[in-house]
C-alpha positions in Angstrom: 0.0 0.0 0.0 1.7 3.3 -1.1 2.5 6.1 1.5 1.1 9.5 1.5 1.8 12.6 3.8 -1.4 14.3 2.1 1.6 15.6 -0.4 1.3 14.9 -4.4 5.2 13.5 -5.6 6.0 15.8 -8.6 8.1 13.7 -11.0 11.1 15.0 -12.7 10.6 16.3 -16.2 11.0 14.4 -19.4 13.7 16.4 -20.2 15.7 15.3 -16.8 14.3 11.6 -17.6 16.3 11.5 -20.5 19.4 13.2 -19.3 19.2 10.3 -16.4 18.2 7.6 -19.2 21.2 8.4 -21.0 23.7 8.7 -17.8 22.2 5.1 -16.4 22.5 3.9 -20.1 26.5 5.0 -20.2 26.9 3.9 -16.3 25.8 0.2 -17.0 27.8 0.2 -20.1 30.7 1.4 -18.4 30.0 -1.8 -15.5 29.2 -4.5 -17.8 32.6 -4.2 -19.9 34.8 -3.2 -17.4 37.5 -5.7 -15.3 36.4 -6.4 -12.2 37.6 -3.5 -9.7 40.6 -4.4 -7.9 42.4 -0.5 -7.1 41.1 1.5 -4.6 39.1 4.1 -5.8 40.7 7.8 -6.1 39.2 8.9 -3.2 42.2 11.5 -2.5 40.5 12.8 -6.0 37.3 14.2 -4.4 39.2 16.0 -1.4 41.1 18.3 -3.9 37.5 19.0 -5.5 36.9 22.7 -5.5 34.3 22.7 -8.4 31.3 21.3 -10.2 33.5 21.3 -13.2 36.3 19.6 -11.7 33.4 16.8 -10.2 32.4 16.5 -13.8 35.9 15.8 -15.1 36.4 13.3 -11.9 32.9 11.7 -12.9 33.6 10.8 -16.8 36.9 9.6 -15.6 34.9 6.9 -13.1 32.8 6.3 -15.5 35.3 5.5 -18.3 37.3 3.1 -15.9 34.4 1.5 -14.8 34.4 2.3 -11.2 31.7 4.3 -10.7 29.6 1.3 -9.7 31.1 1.3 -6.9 28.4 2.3 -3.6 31.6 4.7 -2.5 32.7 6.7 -5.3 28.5 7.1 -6.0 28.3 8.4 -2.8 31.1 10.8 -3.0 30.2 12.4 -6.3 26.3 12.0 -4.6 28.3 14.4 -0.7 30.1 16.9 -2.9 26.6 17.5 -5.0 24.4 17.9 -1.4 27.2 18.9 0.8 29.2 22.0 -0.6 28.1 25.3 -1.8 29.2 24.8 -5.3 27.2 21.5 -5.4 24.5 20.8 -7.6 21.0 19.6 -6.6 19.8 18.5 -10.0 23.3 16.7 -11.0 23.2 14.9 -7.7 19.7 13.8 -8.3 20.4 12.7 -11.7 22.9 10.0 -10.5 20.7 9.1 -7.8 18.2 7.9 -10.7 21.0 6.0 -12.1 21.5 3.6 -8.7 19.4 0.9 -8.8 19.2 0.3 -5.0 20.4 3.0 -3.4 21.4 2.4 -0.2 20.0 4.4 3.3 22.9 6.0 3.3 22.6 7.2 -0.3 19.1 8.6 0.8 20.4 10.4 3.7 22.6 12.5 1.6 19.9 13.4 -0.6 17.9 14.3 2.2 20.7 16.6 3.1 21.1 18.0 -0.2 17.1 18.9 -0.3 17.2 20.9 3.3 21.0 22.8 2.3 19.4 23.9 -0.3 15.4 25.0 1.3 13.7 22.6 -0.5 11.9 20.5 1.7 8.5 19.4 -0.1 11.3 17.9 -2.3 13.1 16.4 0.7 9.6 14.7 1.6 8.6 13.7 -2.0 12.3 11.8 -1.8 11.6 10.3 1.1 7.6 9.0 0.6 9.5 7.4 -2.8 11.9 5.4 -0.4 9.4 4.1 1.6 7.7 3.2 -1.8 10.9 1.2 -2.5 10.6 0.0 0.8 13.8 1.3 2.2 13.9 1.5 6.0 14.7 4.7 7.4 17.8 5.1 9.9 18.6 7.3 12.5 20.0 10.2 10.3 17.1 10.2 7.9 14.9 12.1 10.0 17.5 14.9 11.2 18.9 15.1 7.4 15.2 15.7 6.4 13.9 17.7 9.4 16.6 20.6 8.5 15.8 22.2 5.4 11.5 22.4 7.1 10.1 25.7 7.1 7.4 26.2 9.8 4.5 25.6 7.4 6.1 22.2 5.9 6.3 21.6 9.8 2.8 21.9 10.4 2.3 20.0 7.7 3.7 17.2 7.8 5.2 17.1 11.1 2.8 15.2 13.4 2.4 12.1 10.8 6.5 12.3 10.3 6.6 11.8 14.1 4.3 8.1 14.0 6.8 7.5 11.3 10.0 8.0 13.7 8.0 5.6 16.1 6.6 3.2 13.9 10.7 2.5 13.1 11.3 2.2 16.4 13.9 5.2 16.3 11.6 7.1 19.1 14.5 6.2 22.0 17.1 7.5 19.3 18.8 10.2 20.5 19.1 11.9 17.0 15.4 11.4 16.5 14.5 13.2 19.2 16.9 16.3 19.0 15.4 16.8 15.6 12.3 16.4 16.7 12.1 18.7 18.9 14.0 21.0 16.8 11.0 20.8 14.2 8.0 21.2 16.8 10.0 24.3 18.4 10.2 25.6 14.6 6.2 25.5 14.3 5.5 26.9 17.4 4.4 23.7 18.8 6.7 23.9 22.3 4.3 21.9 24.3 5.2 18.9 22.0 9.0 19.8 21.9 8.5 19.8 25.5 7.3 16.6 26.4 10.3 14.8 23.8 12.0 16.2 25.5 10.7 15.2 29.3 10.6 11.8 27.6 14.3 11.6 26.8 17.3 10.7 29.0 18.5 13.9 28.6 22.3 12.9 28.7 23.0 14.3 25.6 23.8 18.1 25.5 22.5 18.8 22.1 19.0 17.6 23.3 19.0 20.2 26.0 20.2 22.8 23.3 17.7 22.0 21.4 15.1 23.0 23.5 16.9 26.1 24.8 17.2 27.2 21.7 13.5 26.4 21.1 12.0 28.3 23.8 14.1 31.5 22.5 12.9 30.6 19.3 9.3 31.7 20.7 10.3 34.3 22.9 9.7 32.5 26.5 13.2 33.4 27.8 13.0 32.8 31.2 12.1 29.1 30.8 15.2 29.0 28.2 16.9 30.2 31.6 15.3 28.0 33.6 16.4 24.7 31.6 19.9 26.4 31.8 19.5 26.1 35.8 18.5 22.8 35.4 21.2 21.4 33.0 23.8 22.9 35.5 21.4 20.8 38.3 22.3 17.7 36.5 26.0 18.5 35.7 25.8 18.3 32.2 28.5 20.0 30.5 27.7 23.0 28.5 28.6 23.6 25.0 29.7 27.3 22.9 26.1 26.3 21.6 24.4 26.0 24.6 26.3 29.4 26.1 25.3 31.3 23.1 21.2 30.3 23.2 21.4 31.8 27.1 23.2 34.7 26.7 20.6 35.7 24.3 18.0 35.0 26.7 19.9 37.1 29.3 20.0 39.6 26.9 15.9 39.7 26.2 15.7 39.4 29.9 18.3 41.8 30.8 19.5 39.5 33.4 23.0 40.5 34.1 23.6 37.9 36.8 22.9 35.0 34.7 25.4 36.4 31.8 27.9 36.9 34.7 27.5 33.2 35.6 27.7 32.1 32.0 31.2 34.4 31.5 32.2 32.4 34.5 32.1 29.0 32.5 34.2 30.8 29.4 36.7 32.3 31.7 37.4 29.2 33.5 38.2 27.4 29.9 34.9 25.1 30.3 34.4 25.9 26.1 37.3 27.2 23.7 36.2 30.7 22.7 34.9 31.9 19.7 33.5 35.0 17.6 29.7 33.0 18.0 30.4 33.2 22.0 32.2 36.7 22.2 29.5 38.4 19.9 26.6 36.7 22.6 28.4 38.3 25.5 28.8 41.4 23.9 25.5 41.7 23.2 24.6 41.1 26.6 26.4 43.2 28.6 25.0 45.8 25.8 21.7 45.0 26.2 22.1 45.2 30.1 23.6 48.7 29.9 27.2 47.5 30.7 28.7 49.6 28.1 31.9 50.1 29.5 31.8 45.8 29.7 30.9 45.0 26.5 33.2 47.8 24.8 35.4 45.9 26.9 35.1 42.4 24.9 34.6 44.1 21.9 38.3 45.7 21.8 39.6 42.6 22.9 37.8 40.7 19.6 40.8 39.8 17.2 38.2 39.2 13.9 35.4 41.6 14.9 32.3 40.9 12.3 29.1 42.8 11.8 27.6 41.6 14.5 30.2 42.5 16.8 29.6 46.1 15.6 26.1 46.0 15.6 25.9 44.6 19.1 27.3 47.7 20.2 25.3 50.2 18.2 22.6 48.6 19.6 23.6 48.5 23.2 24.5 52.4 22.5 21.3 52.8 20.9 19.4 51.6 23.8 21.0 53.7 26.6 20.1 56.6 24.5 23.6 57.4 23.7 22.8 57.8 19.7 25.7 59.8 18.9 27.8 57.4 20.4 25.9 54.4 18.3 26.3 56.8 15.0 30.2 57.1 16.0 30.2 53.1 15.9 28.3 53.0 13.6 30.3 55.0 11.0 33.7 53.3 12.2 32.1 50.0 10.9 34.1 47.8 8.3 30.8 47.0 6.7 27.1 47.4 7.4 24.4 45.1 7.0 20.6 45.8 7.3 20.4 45.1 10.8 22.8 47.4 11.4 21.0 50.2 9.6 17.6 49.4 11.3 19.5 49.6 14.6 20.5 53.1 14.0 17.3 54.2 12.4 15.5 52.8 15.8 18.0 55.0 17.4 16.8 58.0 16.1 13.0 57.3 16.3 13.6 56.7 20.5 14.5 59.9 20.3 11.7 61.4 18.4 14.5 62.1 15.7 12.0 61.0 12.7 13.7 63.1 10.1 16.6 62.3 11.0 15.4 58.5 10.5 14.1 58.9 7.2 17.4 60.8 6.3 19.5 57.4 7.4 16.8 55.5 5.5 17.6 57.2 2.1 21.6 56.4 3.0 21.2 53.0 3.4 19.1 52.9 -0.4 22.0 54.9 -1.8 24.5 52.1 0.3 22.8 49.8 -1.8 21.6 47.6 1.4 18.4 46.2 0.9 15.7 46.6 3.5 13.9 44.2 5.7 10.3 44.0 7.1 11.8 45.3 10.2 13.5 48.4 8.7 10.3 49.0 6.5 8.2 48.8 10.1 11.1 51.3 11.4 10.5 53.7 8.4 6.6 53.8 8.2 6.6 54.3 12.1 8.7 57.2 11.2 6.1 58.2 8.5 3.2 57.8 10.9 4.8 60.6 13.4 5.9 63.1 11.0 2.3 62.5 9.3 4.0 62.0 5.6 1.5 60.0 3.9 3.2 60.2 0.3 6.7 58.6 1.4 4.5 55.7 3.3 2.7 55.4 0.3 6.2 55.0 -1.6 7.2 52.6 1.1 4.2 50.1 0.3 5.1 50.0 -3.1 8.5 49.6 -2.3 7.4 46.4 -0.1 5.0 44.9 -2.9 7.6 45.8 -6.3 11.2 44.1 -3.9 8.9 41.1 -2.3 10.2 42.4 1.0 8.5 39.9 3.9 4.9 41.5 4.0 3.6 39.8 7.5 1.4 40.8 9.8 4.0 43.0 11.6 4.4 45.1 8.7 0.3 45.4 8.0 -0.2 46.5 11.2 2.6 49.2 10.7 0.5 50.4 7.4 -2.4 50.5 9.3 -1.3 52.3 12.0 0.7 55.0 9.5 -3.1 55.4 7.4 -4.5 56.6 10.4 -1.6 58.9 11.7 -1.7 60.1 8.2 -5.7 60.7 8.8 -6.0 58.5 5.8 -8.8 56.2 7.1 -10.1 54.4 3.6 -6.7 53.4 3.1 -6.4 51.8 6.8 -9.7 49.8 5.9 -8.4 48.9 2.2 -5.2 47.2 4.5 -7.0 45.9 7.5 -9.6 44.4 4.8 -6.7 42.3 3.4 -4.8 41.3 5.9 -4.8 37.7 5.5 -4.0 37.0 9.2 -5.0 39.2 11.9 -3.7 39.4 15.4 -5.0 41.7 19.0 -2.7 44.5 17.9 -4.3 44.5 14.3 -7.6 45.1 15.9 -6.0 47.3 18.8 -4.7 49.4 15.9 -8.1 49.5 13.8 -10.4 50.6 17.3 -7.6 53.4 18.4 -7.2 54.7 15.1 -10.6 54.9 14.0 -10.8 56.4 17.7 -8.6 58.8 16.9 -9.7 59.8 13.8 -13.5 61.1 14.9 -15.3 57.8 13.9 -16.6 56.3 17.3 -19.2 54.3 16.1 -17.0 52.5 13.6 -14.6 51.9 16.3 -17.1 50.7 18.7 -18.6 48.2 15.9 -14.9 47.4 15.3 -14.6 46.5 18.5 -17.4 44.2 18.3 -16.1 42.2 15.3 -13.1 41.5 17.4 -14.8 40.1 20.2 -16.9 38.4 17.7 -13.4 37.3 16.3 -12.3 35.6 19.7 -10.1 37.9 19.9 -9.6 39.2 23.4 -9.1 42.7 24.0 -6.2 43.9 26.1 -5.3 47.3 28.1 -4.7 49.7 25.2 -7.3 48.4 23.1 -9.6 49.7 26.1 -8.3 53.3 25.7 -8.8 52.7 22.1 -12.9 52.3 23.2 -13.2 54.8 25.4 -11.7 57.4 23.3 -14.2 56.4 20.6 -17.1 57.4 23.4 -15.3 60.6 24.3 -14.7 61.4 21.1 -18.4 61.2 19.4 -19.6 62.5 23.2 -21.4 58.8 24.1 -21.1 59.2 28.1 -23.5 56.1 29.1 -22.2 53.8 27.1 -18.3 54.9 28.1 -19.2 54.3 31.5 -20.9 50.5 30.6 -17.2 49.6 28.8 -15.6 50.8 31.8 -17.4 48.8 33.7 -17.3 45.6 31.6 -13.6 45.9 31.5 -13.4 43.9 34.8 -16.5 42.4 34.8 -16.4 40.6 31.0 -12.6 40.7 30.6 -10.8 40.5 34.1 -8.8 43.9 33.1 -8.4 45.7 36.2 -8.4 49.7 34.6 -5.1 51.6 35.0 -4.5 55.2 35.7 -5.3 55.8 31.2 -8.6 54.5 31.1 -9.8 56.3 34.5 -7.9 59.6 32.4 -10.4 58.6 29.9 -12.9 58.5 31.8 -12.6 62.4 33.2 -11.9 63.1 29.2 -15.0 61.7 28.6 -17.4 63.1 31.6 -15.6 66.7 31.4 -16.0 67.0 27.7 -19.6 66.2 28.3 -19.4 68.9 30.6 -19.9 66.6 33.5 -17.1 68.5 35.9 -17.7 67.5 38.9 -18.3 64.1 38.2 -15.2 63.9 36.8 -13.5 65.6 39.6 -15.2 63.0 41.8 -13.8 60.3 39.5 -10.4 61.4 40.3 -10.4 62.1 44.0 -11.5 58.0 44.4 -8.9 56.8 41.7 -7.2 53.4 43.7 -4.2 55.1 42.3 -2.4 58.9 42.5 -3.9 60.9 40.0 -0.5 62.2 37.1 -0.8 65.1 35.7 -2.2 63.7 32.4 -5.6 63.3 34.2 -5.4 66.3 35.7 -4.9 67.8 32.3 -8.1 66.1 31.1 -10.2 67.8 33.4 -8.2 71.3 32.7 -9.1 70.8 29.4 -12.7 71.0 30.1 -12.1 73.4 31.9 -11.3 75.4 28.7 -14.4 73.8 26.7 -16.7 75.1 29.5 -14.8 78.3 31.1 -15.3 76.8 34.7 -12.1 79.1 35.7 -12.4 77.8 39.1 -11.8 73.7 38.8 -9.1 74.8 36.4 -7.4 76.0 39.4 -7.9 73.7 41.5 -6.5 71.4 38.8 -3.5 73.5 38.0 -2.7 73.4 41.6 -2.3 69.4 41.3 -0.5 69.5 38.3 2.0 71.9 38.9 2.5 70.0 42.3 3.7 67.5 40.3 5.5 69.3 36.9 6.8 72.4 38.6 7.9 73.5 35.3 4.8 72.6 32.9 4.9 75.4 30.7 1.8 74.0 29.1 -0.4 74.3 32.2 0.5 78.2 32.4 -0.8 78.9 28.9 -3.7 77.1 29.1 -4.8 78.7 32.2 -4.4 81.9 31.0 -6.4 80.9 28.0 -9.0 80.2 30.4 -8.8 83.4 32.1 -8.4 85.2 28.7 -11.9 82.9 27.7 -13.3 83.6 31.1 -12.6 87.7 30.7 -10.6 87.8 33.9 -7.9 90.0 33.0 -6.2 91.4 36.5 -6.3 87.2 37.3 -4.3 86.7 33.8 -1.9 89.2 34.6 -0.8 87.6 38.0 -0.5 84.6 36.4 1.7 86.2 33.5 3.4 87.9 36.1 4.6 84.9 37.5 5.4 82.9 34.8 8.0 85.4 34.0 9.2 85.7 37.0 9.8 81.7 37.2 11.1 81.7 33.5 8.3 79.9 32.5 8.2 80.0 28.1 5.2 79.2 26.0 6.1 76.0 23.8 5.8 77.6 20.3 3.5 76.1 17.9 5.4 74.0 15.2 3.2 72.6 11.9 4.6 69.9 10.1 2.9 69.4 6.1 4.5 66.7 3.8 4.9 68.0 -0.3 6.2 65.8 -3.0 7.7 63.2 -0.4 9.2 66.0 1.6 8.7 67.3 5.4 8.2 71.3 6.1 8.2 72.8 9.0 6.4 75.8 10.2 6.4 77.7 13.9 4.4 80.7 14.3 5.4 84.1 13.0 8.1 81.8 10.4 10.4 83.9 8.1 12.8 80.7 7.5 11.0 79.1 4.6 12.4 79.7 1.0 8.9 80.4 0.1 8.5 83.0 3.0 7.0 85.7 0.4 4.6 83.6 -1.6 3.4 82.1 1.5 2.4 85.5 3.2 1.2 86.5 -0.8 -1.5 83.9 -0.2 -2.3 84.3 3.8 -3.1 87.7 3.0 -5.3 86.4 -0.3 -7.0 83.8 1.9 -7.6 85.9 4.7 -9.2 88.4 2.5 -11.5 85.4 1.0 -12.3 84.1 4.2 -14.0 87.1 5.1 -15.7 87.6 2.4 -17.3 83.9 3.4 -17.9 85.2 6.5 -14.5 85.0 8.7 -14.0 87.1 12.1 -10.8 86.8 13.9 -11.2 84.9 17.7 -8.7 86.2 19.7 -10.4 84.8 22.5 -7.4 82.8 23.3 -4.7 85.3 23.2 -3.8 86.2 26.7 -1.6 89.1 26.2 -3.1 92.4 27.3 -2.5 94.3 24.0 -4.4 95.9 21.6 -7.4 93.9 19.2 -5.3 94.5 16.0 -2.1 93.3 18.0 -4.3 90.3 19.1 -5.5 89.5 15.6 -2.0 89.8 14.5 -0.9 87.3 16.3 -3.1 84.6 15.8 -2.9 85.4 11.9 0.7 84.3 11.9 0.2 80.3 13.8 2.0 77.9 12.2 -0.7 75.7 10.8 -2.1 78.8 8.8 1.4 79.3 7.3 1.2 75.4 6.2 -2.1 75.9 4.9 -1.0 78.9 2.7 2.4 76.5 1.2 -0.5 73.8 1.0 -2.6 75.8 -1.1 0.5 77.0 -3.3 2.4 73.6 -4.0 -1.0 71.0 -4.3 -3.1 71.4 -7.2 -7.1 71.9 -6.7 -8.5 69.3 -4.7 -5.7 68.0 -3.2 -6.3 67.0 0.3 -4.1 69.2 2.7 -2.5 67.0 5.4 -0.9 68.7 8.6 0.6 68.4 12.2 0.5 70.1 14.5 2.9 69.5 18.0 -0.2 71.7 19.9 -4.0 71.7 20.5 -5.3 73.8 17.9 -6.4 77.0 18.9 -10.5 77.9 18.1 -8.9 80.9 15.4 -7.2 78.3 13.1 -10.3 75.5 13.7 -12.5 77.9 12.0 -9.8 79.0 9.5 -9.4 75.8 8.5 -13.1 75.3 8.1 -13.9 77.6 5.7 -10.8 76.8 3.8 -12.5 73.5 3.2 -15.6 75.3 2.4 -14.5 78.1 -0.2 -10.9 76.2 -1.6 -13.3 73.2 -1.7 -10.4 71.6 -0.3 -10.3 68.6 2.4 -8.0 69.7 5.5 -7.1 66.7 7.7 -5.2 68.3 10.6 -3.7 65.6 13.4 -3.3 68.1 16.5 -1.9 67.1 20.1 -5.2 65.3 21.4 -6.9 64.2 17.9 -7.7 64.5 14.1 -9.8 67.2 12.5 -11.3 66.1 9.4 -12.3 69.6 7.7 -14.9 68.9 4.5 -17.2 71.5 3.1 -17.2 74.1 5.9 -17.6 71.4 8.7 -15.3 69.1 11.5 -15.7 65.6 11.9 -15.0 66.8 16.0 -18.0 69.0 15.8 -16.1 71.6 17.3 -15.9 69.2 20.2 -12.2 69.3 21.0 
């Protein structure tokens, strides 16, 4: 009865058949009228093989003395083929076809061939044909044929490969079992690695490395660590392998003492060091912020590689030292594209996002090709600086160079749409997803949340559960935004409620500072005070800022100062509190109260953050603060403020100066609120797009009410849309209305 893995055996082509035909043909002729074989074969032959060519030449010359019949010489021609770099795959398969019983042996190196080269399904066709010829597998078949699996040939054919190693009685082999448990580890299945492993007598170092190195493969660290513990326990004697798979899990785990321990074993000669084992320590003390340790080891290193140098940008990288990485970084023999990513990351830690996308187009002109990790990297960097065009480049970059487009990578997309106020597109990427996972639907509720559309987020967040996909914390925040956002106080309070209740999330100090968002904005002040005053935790000054904020929505000048008081309690030097208190007295009309407060902030050196407006044109980043004189453009931009001001009020525009607290003159007042940054973007907008063109913009502040209901009528009488993404939210401007509702 034939075999079958649920796999269909592809047979060679009739184009190989004949090639094979004609090599068996000249093989047996060669056999039948040759002497009997009494020299040794030239075996010295194949170690001085450096070539296919040269295997070739060695081949006719077996062939022509008649010795290639013999098992040994077929199997050497059969290792170089599998074995070496040079070899070749479909020359070594076409003498296999020339054997008539190949030997287990001969099979094994086939199987070998097959995984060196990734091609597994043919690794498992070869082997369901030697079953079919009723050749008994050894103990190297299955760790020959395990090697080359990817995860999904694992899942597929792993389980019934398994009744195979038992039905063969290899399931007490040692061999069998390492790469067993090396081939469940590789398809996620740990719990079955795990109990191989339990099962086996554990003597043999490789098995426990094996399942270290599985364990990291997942990501559980600390029960890596914990084997470790236990291998010491039982005195078996480490390996460089075995030192290598925990010192990475010390690095994830930034645990310094169990590196320490590990250096112990090296020092004390227990493994003869290499660049494998001094990269691993490096990269631990790194990752542990042990600079000066692991710059240390790294002079020491005679044949520094890539890694090497990459271990200590990161390490550099992560302490927040990035000129010191970017001083490693450009010492470095070479640079791969782990090394770039590293020092992209380095700059996005540190808000530096042009700076990121500057690094990025070095590394194109470097000629280094980019990974799904350094894409992720750059669209995060798109996502902040709100530059919707190079993200847009960057997805065709992914699709046209077949760079790894995984889940990862979608959710990145996703999540640079929405920054990007580009909500269709979000959809268009969620929608085709192929596989989904909680920060996919974490990304959808918050950035739908974000972006004005509450009830979408809300009936997003009911396809996940729907999914089976439970919610976590920040997917939470995600929901109650949406109800603060669209103004849906009941049913805000029924998902803070059912947080605990349906989910067992205890809420932390962000969902109860969504909570006073929510009531204050709904004008609920005092239950939102209330709120605060019974929090099981201390109140930060981001919930305190929630409620000052509605303060400002609903000029209640005295619970902004009683909220002020607890914030500056604990930020001292806020500058941000300041101004928005005196927008509030400003709002409120209570001028001699503004005027103390002015008076103080000067005399504590207290400075308003200035307003900085970021708008992307022709894959490009320009930057605006209030007042700006620094742009090339400075003269057309002003040329059309002055033109748009002039058509605004026309359609009705009247200068709110409401929120300028300096004591000055109205003209003086409407002067400076005519010169904020994200009316000077508008204006270059308006220049450099063509009609409409959606105008996309950041700002680093709330906007102020003047430029809301600039930007409003821009929409209306340029017929333009105006998505701007201020501190707190979007504003979706179309035809003369917010998607906030002026509710921000």
């Amino acid at each position: 009865m034939p075999f079958s893995l649920g796999f269909e055996i592809h047979l060679p082509s009739t184009k190989h058949h004949l090639h094979s035909s004609f090599l068996k043909k000249m093989i047996s002729m060669a056999c039948s009228q040759s002497s009997p074989v009494t020299e040794n074969p030239p075996l010295s032959l194949f170690e001085t093989c450096k070539s296919m060519y040269h295997l070739k030449q060695i081949h006719s010359r077996t062939i022509k003395t008649g010795i290639i019949c013999n098992p040994i010489i077929q199997n050497k021609i059969l290792s170089f083929c599998c074995s070496r770099e040079s070899g070749d795959m479909c020359y070594a398969r076409q003498l296999f076809d020339t054997i008539p019983e190949p030997s287990v042996f001969s099979w094994n190196i086939m199987f070998k061939g097959y995984s060196r080269i990734a091609c597994p399904k043919l690794g498992v066709s070869l082997y369901l044909e030697m079953l079919e010829r009723n050749v008994k597998p050894d103990c190297y078949t299955y760790p020959f044929l395990f090697k080359g699996f990817t995860r999904s040939v694992a899942l597929q054919f792993g389980r019934e490969l398994h009744c195979h190693v038992v039905k063969y009685g290899l399931d007490s082999n040692v061999f069998a079992h390492n790469a067993l448990i090396n081939m469940y580890s590789l398809c996620g299945l740990i719990d079955m690695a795990r109990g191989i492993f339990d099962m086996s007598c554990k003597s043999d170092v490789v098995t426990w490395n094996a399942m270290i190195s599985g364990y990291n493969r997942i990501k559980k660290y600390d029960e890596a660590r914990k084997l470790f513990d236990m291998m010491e326990e039982k005195g078996i004697l480490p390996t460089s392998v075995t030192f290598v798979s925990v010192l990475s899990a010390c690095s994830k785990l930034k645990d310094l003492e169990c590196g320490k321990r590990v250096q112990k074993y090296i020092r004390n000669g227990v493994v003869e060091v290499n660049l494998k084992v001094e990269n691993a320590l490096i990269d631990m003390y790194a990752s542990c912020g042990e600079m000066n340790v692991a710059l240390g080891i790294f002079e020491n290193v005679k044949n520094r590689d890539v890694i090497s140098w990459t271990a200590i940008v990161t390490g550099f990288v992560n302490t927040g030292q990035v000129d010191a990485a970017r001083k490693y970084f450009h010492k470095m023999p070479e640079r791969d594209h782990v090394s770039w990513t590293a020092m992209i990351d380095g700059y996005l830690r540190l808000n530096c996002y042009k700076e990121a996308l500057m690094l990025f187009r070095e590394m194109q002109t470097s000629k280094i090709k980019p990974d799904e990790f350094t894409m992720v990297s750059i669209l995060t960097a798109c996502a902040q600086l709100g530059a919707l065009e190079l993200g847009e480049w960057i997805r065709t970059y992914i699709d046209k160079n077949k760079v790894k487009n995984d889940t990862f990578v979608g959710n990145a997309l996703i999540d640079m749409y929405f920054k990007c106020g580009n909500v269709e597109k979000a959809l268009s990427i969620f929608n085709t997803l192929p596989q989904r996972d909680k920060f996919t639907w974490t990304a959808m509720v918050v950035g739908l949340a974000i972006n004005g559309c509450g009830e979408e987020a809300l009936n997003m967040f009911s396809q996940m559960l729907k999914a089976s996909v439970t919610p976590d914390e920040v997917t939470y925040v995600g929901v109650l935004s949406a109800c603060t956002h669209t103004g849906m106080v009941d049913e805000g309070k029924k998902f803070f409620a059912s947080m605990t209740a349906r989910h067992g999330i205890e809420p932390n100090i962000a969902h109860y500072g969504c909570m006073v968002d929510l009531l204050g904005k709904a004008g609920h002040l005092k239950e939102a005070y209330e709120i605060i005053k019974n929090m099981p935790m201390k109140p930060n000054s981001i919930v305190w800022g929630a409620l000052l904020g509605a303060c400002r929505i609903h000029k209640d000048a005295e619970m902004a100062e009683r909220a002020v008081e607890q914030i500056l309690e604990l930020e001292p030097n806020n500058g941000a509190v300041y101004v928005l208190q005196c927008n509030i007295y400003a709002a409120c009309d209570k001028w001699d109260k503004l005027r103390e407060l002015r008076q103080v902030m000067m005399d504590i050196g207290i400075k308003k953050t200035p307003g900085c407006s970021l708008i992307e044109m022709n894959g490009i980043v320009h930057e605006f603060v209030a007042g700006d004189q620094s742009h090339p453009q400075t003269k057309e931009i002003y040329g059309k403020l002055n033109k748009m001001t002039s058509d605004l009020k026309i359609a009705g525009y009247s200068p709110n100066t409401s929120e300028v607290f300096l004591d000055i003159a109205e003209e003086d007042k409407e002067n400076a609120v005519y010169r904020h940054s994200e009316k000077l973007a508008i204006a270059f907008g308006l220049i450099n797009s063509g009609p409409g063109v959606t105008i996309r913009i950041v700002k680093n502040l709330r906007m102020c009410i003047d430029c809301h209901h600039v930007a409003k009528l821009v929409s209306k009488v340029y017929d333009r849309e105006v998505i701007v993404r201020d501190r707190t939210r979007f504003h979706h401007f179309r035809h003369g209305s917010c998607s906030c509702k002026d509710y921000w």
